[in-house]
Short mmCIF file of C-alpha atoms in Angstrom, two decimals:
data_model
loop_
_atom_site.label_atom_id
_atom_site.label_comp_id
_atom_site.label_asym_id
_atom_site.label_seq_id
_atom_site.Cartn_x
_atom_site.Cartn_y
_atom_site.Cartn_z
CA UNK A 192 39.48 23.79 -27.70
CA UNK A 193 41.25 20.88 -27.86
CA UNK A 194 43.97 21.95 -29.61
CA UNK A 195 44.74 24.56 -26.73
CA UNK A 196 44.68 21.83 -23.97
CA UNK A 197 47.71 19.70 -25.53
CA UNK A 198 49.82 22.65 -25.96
CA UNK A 199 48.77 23.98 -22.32
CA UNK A 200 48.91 20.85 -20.99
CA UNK A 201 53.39 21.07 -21.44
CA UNK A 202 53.40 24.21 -19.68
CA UNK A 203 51.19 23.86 -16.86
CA UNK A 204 52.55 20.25 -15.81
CA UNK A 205 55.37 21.82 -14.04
CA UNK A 206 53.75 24.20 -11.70
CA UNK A 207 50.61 22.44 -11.16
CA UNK A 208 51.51 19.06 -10.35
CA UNK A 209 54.43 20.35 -7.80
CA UNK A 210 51.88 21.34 -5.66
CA UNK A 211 52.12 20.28 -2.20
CA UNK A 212 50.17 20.25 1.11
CA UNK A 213 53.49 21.30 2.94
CA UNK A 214 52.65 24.74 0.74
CA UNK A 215 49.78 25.20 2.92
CA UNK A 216 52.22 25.79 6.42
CA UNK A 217 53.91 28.74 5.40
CA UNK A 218 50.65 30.71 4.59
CA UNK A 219 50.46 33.81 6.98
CA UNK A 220 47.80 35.45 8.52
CA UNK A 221 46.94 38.83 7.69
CA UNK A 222 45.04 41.22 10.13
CA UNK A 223 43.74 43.96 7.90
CA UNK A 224 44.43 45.11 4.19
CA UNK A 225 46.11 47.95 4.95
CA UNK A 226 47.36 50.31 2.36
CA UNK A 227 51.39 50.19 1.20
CA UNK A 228 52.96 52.91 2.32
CA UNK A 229 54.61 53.24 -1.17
CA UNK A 230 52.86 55.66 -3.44
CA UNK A 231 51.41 54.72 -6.61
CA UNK A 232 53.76 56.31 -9.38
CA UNK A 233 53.29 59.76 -10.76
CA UNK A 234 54.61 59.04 -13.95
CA UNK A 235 56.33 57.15 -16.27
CA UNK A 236 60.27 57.24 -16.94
CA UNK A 237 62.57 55.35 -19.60
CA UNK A 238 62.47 51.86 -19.45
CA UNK A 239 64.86 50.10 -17.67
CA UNK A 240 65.40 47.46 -20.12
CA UNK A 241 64.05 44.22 -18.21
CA UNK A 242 61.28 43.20 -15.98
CA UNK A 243 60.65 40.13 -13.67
CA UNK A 244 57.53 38.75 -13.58
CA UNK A 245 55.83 35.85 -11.54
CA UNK A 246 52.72 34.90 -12.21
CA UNK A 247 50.40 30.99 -12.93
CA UNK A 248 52.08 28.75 -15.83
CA UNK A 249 50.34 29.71 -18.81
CA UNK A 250 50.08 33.11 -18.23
CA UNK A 251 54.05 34.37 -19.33
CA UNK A 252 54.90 32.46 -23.00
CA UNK A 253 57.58 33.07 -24.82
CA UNK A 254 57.54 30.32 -27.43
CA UNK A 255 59.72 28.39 -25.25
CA UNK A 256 57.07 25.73 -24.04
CA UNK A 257 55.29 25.99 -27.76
CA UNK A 258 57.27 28.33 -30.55
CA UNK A 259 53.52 28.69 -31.75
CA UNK A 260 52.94 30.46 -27.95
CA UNK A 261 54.32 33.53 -27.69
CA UNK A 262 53.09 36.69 -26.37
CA UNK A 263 55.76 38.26 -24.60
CA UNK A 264 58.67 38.10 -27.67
CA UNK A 265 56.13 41.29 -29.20
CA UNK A 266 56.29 42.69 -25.80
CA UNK A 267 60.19 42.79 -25.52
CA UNK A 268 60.71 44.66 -28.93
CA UNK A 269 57.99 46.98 -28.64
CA UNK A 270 59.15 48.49 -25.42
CA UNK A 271 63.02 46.91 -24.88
CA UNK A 272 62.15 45.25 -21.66
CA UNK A 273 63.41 41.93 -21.86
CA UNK A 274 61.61 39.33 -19.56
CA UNK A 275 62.76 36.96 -17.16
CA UNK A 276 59.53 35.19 -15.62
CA UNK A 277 58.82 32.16 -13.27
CA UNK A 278 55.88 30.30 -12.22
CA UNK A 279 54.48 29.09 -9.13
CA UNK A 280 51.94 26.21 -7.99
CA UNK A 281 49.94 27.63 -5.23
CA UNK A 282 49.30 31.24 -4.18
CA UNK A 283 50.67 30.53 -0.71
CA UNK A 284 54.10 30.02 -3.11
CA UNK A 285 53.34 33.14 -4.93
CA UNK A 286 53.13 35.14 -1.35
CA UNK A 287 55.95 33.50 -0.24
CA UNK A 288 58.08 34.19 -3.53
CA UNK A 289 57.09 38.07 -3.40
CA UNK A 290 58.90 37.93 0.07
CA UNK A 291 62.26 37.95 -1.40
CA UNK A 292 62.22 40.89 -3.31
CA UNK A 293 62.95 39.13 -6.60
CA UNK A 294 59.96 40.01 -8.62
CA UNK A 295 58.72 43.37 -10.23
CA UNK A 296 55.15 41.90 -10.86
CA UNK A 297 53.33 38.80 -9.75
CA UNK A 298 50.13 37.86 -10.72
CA UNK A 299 47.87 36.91 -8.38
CA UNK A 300 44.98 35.65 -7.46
CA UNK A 301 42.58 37.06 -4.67
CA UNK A 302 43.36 34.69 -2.12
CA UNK A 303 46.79 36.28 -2.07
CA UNK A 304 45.78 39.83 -3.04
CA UNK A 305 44.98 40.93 -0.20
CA UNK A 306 47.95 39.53 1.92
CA UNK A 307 50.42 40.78 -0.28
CA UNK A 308 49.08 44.51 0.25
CA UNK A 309 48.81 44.18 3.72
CA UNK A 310 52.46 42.90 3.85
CA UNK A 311 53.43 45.65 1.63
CA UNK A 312 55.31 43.90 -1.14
CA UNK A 313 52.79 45.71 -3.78
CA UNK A 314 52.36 49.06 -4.62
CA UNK A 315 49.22 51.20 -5.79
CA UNK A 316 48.89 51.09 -9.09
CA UNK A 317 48.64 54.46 -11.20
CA UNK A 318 45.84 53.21 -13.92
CA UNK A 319 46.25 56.50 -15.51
CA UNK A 320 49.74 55.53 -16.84
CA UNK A 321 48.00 52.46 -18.20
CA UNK A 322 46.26 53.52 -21.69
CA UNK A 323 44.56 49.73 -21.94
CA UNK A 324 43.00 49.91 -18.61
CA UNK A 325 39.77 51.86 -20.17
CA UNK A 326 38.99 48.35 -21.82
CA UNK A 327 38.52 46.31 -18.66
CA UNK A 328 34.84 45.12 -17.84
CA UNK A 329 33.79 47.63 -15.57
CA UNK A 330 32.47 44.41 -13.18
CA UNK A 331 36.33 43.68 -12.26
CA UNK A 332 37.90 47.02 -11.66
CA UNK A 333 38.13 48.16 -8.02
CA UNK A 334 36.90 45.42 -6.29
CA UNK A 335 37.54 44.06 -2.64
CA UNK A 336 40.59 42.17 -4.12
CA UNK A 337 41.86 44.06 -6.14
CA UNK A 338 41.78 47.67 -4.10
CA UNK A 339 41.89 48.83 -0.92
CA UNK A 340 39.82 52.05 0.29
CA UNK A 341 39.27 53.46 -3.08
CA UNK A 342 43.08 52.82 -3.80
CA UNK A 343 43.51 50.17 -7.18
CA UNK A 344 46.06 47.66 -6.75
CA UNK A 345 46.44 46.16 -9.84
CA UNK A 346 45.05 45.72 -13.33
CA UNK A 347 42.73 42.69 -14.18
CA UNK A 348 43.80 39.74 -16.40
CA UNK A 349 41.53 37.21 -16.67
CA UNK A 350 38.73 35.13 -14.41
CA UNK A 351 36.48 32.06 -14.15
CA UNK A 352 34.06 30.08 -12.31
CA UNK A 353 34.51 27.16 -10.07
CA UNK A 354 31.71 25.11 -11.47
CA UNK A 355 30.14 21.84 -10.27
CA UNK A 356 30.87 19.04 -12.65
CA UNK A 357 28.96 15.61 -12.62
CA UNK A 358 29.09 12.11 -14.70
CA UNK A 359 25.82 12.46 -16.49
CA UNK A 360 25.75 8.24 -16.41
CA UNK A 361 26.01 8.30 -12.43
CA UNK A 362 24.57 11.51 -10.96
CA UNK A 363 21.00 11.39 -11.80
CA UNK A 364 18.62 13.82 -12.43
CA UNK A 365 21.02 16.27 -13.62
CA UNK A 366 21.87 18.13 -10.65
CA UNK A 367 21.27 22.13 -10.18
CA UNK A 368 22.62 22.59 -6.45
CA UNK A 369 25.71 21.90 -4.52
CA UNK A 370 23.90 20.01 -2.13
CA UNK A 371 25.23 16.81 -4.46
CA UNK A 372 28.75 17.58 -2.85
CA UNK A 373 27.54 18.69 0.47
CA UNK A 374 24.27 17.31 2.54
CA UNK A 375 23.67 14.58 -0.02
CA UNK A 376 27.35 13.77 -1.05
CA UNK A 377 27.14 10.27 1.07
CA UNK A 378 24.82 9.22 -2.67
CA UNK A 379 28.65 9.54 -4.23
CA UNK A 380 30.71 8.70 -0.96
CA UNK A 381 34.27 7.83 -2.62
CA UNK A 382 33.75 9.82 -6.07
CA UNK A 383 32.95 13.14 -4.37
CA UNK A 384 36.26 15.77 -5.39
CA UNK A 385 37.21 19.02 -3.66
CA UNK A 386 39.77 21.69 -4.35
CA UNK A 387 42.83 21.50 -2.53
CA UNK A 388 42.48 25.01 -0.52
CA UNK A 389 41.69 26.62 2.29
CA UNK A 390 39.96 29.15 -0.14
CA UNK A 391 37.41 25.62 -0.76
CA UNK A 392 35.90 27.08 3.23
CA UNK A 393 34.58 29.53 1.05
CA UNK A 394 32.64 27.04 -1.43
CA UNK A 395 31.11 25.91 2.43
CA UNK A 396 30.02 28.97 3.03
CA UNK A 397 28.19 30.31 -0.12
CA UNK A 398 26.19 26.89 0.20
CA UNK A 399 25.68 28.05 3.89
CA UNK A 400 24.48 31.24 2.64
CA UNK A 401 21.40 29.79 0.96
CA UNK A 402 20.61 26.75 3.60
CA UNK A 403 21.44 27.83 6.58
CA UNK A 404 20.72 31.89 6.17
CA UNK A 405 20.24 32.01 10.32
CA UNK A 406 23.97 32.19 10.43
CA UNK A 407 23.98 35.62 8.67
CA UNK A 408 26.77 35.06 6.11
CA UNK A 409 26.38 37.96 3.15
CA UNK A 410 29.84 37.35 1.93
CA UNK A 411 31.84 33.85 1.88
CA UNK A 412 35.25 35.47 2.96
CA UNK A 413 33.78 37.12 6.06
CA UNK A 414 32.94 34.41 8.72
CA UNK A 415 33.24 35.35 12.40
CA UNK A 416 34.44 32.10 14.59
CA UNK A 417 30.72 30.88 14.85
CA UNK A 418 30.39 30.90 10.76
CA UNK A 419 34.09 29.67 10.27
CA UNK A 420 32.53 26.83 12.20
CA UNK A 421 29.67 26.05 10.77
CA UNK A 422 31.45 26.17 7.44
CA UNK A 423 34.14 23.45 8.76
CA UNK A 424 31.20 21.19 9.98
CA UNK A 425 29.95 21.01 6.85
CA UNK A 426 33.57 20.07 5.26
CA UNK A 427 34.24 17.91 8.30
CA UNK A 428 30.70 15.90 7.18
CA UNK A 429 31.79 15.97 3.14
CA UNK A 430 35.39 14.47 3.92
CA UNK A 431 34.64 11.07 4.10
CA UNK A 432 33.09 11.06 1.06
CA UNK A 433 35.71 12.23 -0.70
CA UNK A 434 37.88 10.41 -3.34
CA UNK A 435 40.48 12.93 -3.86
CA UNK A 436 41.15 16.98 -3.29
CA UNK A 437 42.59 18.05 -6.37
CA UNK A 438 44.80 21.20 -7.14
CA UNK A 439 46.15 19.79 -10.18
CA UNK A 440 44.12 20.35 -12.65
CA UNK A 441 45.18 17.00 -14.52
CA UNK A 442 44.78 14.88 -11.82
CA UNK A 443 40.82 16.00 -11.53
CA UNK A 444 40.62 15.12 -15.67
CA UNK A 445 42.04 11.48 -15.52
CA UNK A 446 39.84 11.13 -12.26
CA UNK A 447 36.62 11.96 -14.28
CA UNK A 448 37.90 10.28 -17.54
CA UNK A 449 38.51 6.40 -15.00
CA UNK A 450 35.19 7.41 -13.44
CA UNK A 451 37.04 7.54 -10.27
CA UNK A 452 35.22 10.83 -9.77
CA UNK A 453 31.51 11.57 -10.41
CA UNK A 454 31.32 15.08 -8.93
CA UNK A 455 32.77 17.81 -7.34
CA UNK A 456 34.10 21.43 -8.20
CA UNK A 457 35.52 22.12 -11.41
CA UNK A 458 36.94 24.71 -13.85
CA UNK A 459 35.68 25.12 -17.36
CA UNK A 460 38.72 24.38 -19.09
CA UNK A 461 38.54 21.15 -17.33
CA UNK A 462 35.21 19.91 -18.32
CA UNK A 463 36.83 21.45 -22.09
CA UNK A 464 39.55 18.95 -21.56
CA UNK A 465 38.38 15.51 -20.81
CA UNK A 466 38.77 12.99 -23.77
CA UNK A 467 35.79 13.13 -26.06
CA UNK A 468 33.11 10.54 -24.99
CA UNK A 469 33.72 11.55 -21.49
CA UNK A 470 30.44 11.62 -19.37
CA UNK A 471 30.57 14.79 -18.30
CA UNK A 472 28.80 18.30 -17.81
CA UNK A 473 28.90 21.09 -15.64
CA UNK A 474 26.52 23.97 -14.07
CA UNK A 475 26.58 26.64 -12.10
CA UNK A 476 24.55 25.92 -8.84
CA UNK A 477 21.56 27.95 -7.95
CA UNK A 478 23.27 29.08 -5.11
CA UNK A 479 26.25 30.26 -6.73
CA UNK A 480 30.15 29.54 -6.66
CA UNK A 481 33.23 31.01 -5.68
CA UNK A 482 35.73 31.67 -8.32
CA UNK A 483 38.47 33.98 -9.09
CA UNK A 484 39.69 37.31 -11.17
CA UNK A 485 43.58 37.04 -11.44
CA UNK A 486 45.40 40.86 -11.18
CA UNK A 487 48.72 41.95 -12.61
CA UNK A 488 50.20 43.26 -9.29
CA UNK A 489 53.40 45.76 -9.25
CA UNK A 490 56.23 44.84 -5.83
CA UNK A 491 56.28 47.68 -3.96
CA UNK A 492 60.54 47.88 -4.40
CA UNK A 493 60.16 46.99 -7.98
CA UNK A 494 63.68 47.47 -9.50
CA UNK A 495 61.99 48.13 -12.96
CA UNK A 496 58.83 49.87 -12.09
CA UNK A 497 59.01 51.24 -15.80
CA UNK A 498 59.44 48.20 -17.71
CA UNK A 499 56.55 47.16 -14.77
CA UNK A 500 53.94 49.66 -15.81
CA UNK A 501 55.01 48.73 -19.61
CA UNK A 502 53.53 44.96 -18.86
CA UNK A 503 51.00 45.82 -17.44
CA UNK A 504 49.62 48.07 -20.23
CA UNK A 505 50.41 45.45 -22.70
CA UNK A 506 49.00 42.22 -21.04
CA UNK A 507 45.91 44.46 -20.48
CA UNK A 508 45.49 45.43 -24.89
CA UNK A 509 43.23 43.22 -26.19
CA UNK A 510 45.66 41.26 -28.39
CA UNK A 511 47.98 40.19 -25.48
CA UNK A 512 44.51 39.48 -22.75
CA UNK A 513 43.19 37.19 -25.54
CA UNK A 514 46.09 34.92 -26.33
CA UNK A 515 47.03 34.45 -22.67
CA UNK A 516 43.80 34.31 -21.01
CA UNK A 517 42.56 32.10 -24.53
CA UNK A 518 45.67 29.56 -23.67
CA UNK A 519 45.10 29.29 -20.04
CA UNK A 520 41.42 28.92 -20.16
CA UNK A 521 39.38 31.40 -18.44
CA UNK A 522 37.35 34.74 -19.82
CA UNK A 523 39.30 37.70 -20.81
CA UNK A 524 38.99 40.78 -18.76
CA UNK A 525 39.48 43.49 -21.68
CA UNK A 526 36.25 44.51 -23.78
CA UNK A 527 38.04 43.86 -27.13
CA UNK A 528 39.64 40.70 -26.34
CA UNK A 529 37.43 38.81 -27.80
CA UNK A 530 37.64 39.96 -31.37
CA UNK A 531 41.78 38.64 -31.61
CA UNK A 532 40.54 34.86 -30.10
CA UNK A 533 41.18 31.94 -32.34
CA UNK A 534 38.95 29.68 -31.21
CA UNK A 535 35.73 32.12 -31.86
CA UNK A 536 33.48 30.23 -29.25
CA UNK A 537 36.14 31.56 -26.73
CA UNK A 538 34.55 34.18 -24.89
CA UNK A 539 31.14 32.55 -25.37
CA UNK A 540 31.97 29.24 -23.60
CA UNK A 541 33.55 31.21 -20.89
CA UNK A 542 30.70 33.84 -20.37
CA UNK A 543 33.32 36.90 -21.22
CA UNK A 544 31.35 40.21 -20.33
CA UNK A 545 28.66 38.77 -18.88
CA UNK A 546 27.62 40.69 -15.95
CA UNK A 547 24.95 38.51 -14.99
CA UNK A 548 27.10 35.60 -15.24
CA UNK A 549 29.77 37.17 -13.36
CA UNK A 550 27.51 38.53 -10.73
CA UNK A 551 26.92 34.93 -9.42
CA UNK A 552 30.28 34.72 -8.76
CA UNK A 553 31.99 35.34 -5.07
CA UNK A 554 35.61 35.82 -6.33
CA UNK A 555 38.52 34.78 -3.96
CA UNK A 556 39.51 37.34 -1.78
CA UNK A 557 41.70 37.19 1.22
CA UNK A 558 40.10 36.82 4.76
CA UNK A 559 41.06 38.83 6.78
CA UNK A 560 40.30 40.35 10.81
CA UNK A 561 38.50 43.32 9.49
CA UNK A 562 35.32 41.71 8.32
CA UNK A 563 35.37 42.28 4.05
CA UNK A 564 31.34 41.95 4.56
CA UNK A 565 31.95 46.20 6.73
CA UNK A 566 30.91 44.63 9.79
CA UNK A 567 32.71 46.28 12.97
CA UNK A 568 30.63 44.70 15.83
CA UNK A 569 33.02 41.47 15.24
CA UNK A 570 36.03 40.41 14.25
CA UNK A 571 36.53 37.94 11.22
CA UNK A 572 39.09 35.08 10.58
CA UNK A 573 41.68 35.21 8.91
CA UNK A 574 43.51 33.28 6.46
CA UNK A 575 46.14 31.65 8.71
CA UNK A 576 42.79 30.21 10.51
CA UNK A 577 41.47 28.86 7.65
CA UNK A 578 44.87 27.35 6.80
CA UNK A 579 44.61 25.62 10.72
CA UNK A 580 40.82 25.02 10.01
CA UNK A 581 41.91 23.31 6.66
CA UNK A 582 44.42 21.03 8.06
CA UNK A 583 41.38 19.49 10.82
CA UNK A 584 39.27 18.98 7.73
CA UNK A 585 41.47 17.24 5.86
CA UNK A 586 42.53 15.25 9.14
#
């Protein structure tokens, strides 16, 4: 696995350590998922020759970071669409980006899903003009961000946990809760680390879930004003025990490497990444985790909507999922992947396929006003108050 991180490393160093807290202003509220008023295409024409895409670095390599990483130069001659690509930092960029009517497919991630149908800069997606579709784990397809009202948005790419990570010298016995960040994170104060989201109101809030289950949550992205709260306590309480709130993945890895962090939330291909020697573990909490499911999304003006539907099949085949979701770091989302991995522990170490595994997982969706948990008695915040909420907590 190591061998993946120092060629990953190169390409993800741009996007991910641009990432700014000034990102967070521009993220916009969104009232309700509505469905686009575009229609989902009826069928498929000629190519067009080229496609745009935006998506997370790592995901779009043409051997131009690595000449030995290169999925999308087999792409181009197999269907003549030639690809221009950038990448982004946050997914309040991503949103933003899709604005300007630049892109024909972004990938995103479901704290940006959601927004970008409501917006209507995506378009349904036809999956019966995508062949490789059949191969996706039946656990990710037409879920709350990914589809709206029965309606599928987008195909899956890949998806992971965000796991709890702890210095196995310092945090003692090993822990199995995220009570080591939260009610008992003053044992750590100044090693405790946090993502850098507002999304993170969500890690709150599965935690609140399990302690506090008086407050009624049933799903992390649905909190009415007296939840929301109760979730931003608990982060308001947490901050000043915190050594750093990381959204570059890099930063967290020489933080745990110096020992300058001793716990906090983490990805897999992080704890995969730290020097070897490094004290370090990680677990999925008893009461769960957030993480996310990343979906190939098509603009709803796409100027190449063939070319469009053309990468979408292809990054969906089980040859193309398992060299870009292998590279990246996170678990494949088609069946077959698995068999075209090099590193043959691949899907193991990231639980690909496992429902069980995956059904501890809250992935990101979007809040928004109409509650995601189908409750119509209140109304829910949405993501442009957990952007304001965000900006208290972090003071």
């Amino acid at each position: 696995m190591k061998r993946y991180t120092a060629r990953r490393a190169s390409a993800l160093m741009s996007g991910l350590a641009v990432v700014s807290a000034a990102l967070l202003l521009t993220a916009c509220g969104t009232s309700a998922a509505a469905p686009s008023e575009t229609k989902a295409q009826a069928k498929l024409g000629d190519n067009e020759g080229q496609v745009s895409l935006l998506a997370w670095p790592g995901y779009v390599e043409d051997g131009s970071n690595d000449p030995n990483v290169d999925w999308v130069s087999a792409f181009e001659k197999d269907t003549g669409c030639t690809v221009t690509s950038k990448t982004y930092g946050t997914s309040d960029e991503a949103f933003n980006l899709m604005k300007t009517g630049e892109y024909d497919v972004v990938a995103a991630s479901g704290d940006a899903s959601l927004r970008l149908v409501a917006a209507g800069d995506v378009a349904p997606v036809n999956t019966d003009l995508i062949p490789n579709y059949s191969g996706i784990f039946d656990f990710l397809k037409m879920k709350a961000w990914n589809s709206v009202d029965g309606v599928s948005y987008g195909i899956p790419h890949g998806y992971g946990a965000n796991l709890l990570m702890y210095n196995t010298d310092v945090v003692s016995p090993a822990p199995t809760s995220w009570d080591v960040v939260f009610d008992k994170s003053s044992d750590y104060a100044g090693k405790v680390t946090a993502y850098d989201s507002p999304i993170y109101i969500a890690d709150a809030a599965v935690y609140l879930m399990a302690h506090q289950p008086d407050l009624g949550i049933t799903n992390p992205y649905a909190l009415d004003e007296t939840q929301l709260a109760a979730a931003v306590d608990l982060l308001k309480a947490q901050r000043p025990n915190v050594s750093e709130y990381w959204s570059d993945y890099l930063k967290e890895i020489q933080a745990f490497e110096t020992g300058d962090s001793v716990v906090g939330t983490t990805w897999q291909v992080i704890r995969n990444s730290l020097s070897e020697g490094t004290k370090a573990e990680v677990v999925l909490p008893s009461e769960g985790t957030t993480g996310w499911s990343d979906t190939w999304m098509i603009a709803s003006k796409a100027k190449n909507p063939n070319c469009a539907y053309a990468w979408l099949n292809y990054i969906a085949s089980p040859e193309a999922n398992a060299a870009a979701t292998e590279y990246f770091g996170e678990a494949p989302s088609n069946i077959g992947a698995c068999d075209f991995t090099e590193n043959p522990d691949h899907c193991a170490t990231f639980h690909a396929g496992d429902a069980d595994y995956a059904s501890q997982i809250w992935y990101w969706s979007t809040p928004i006003a109409k509650c995601l948990d189908g409750r119509t008695d209140v109304t829910c915040t949405d993501y442009a108050a957990w952007t304001t909420a965000w900006q208290e907590i972090k003071g």
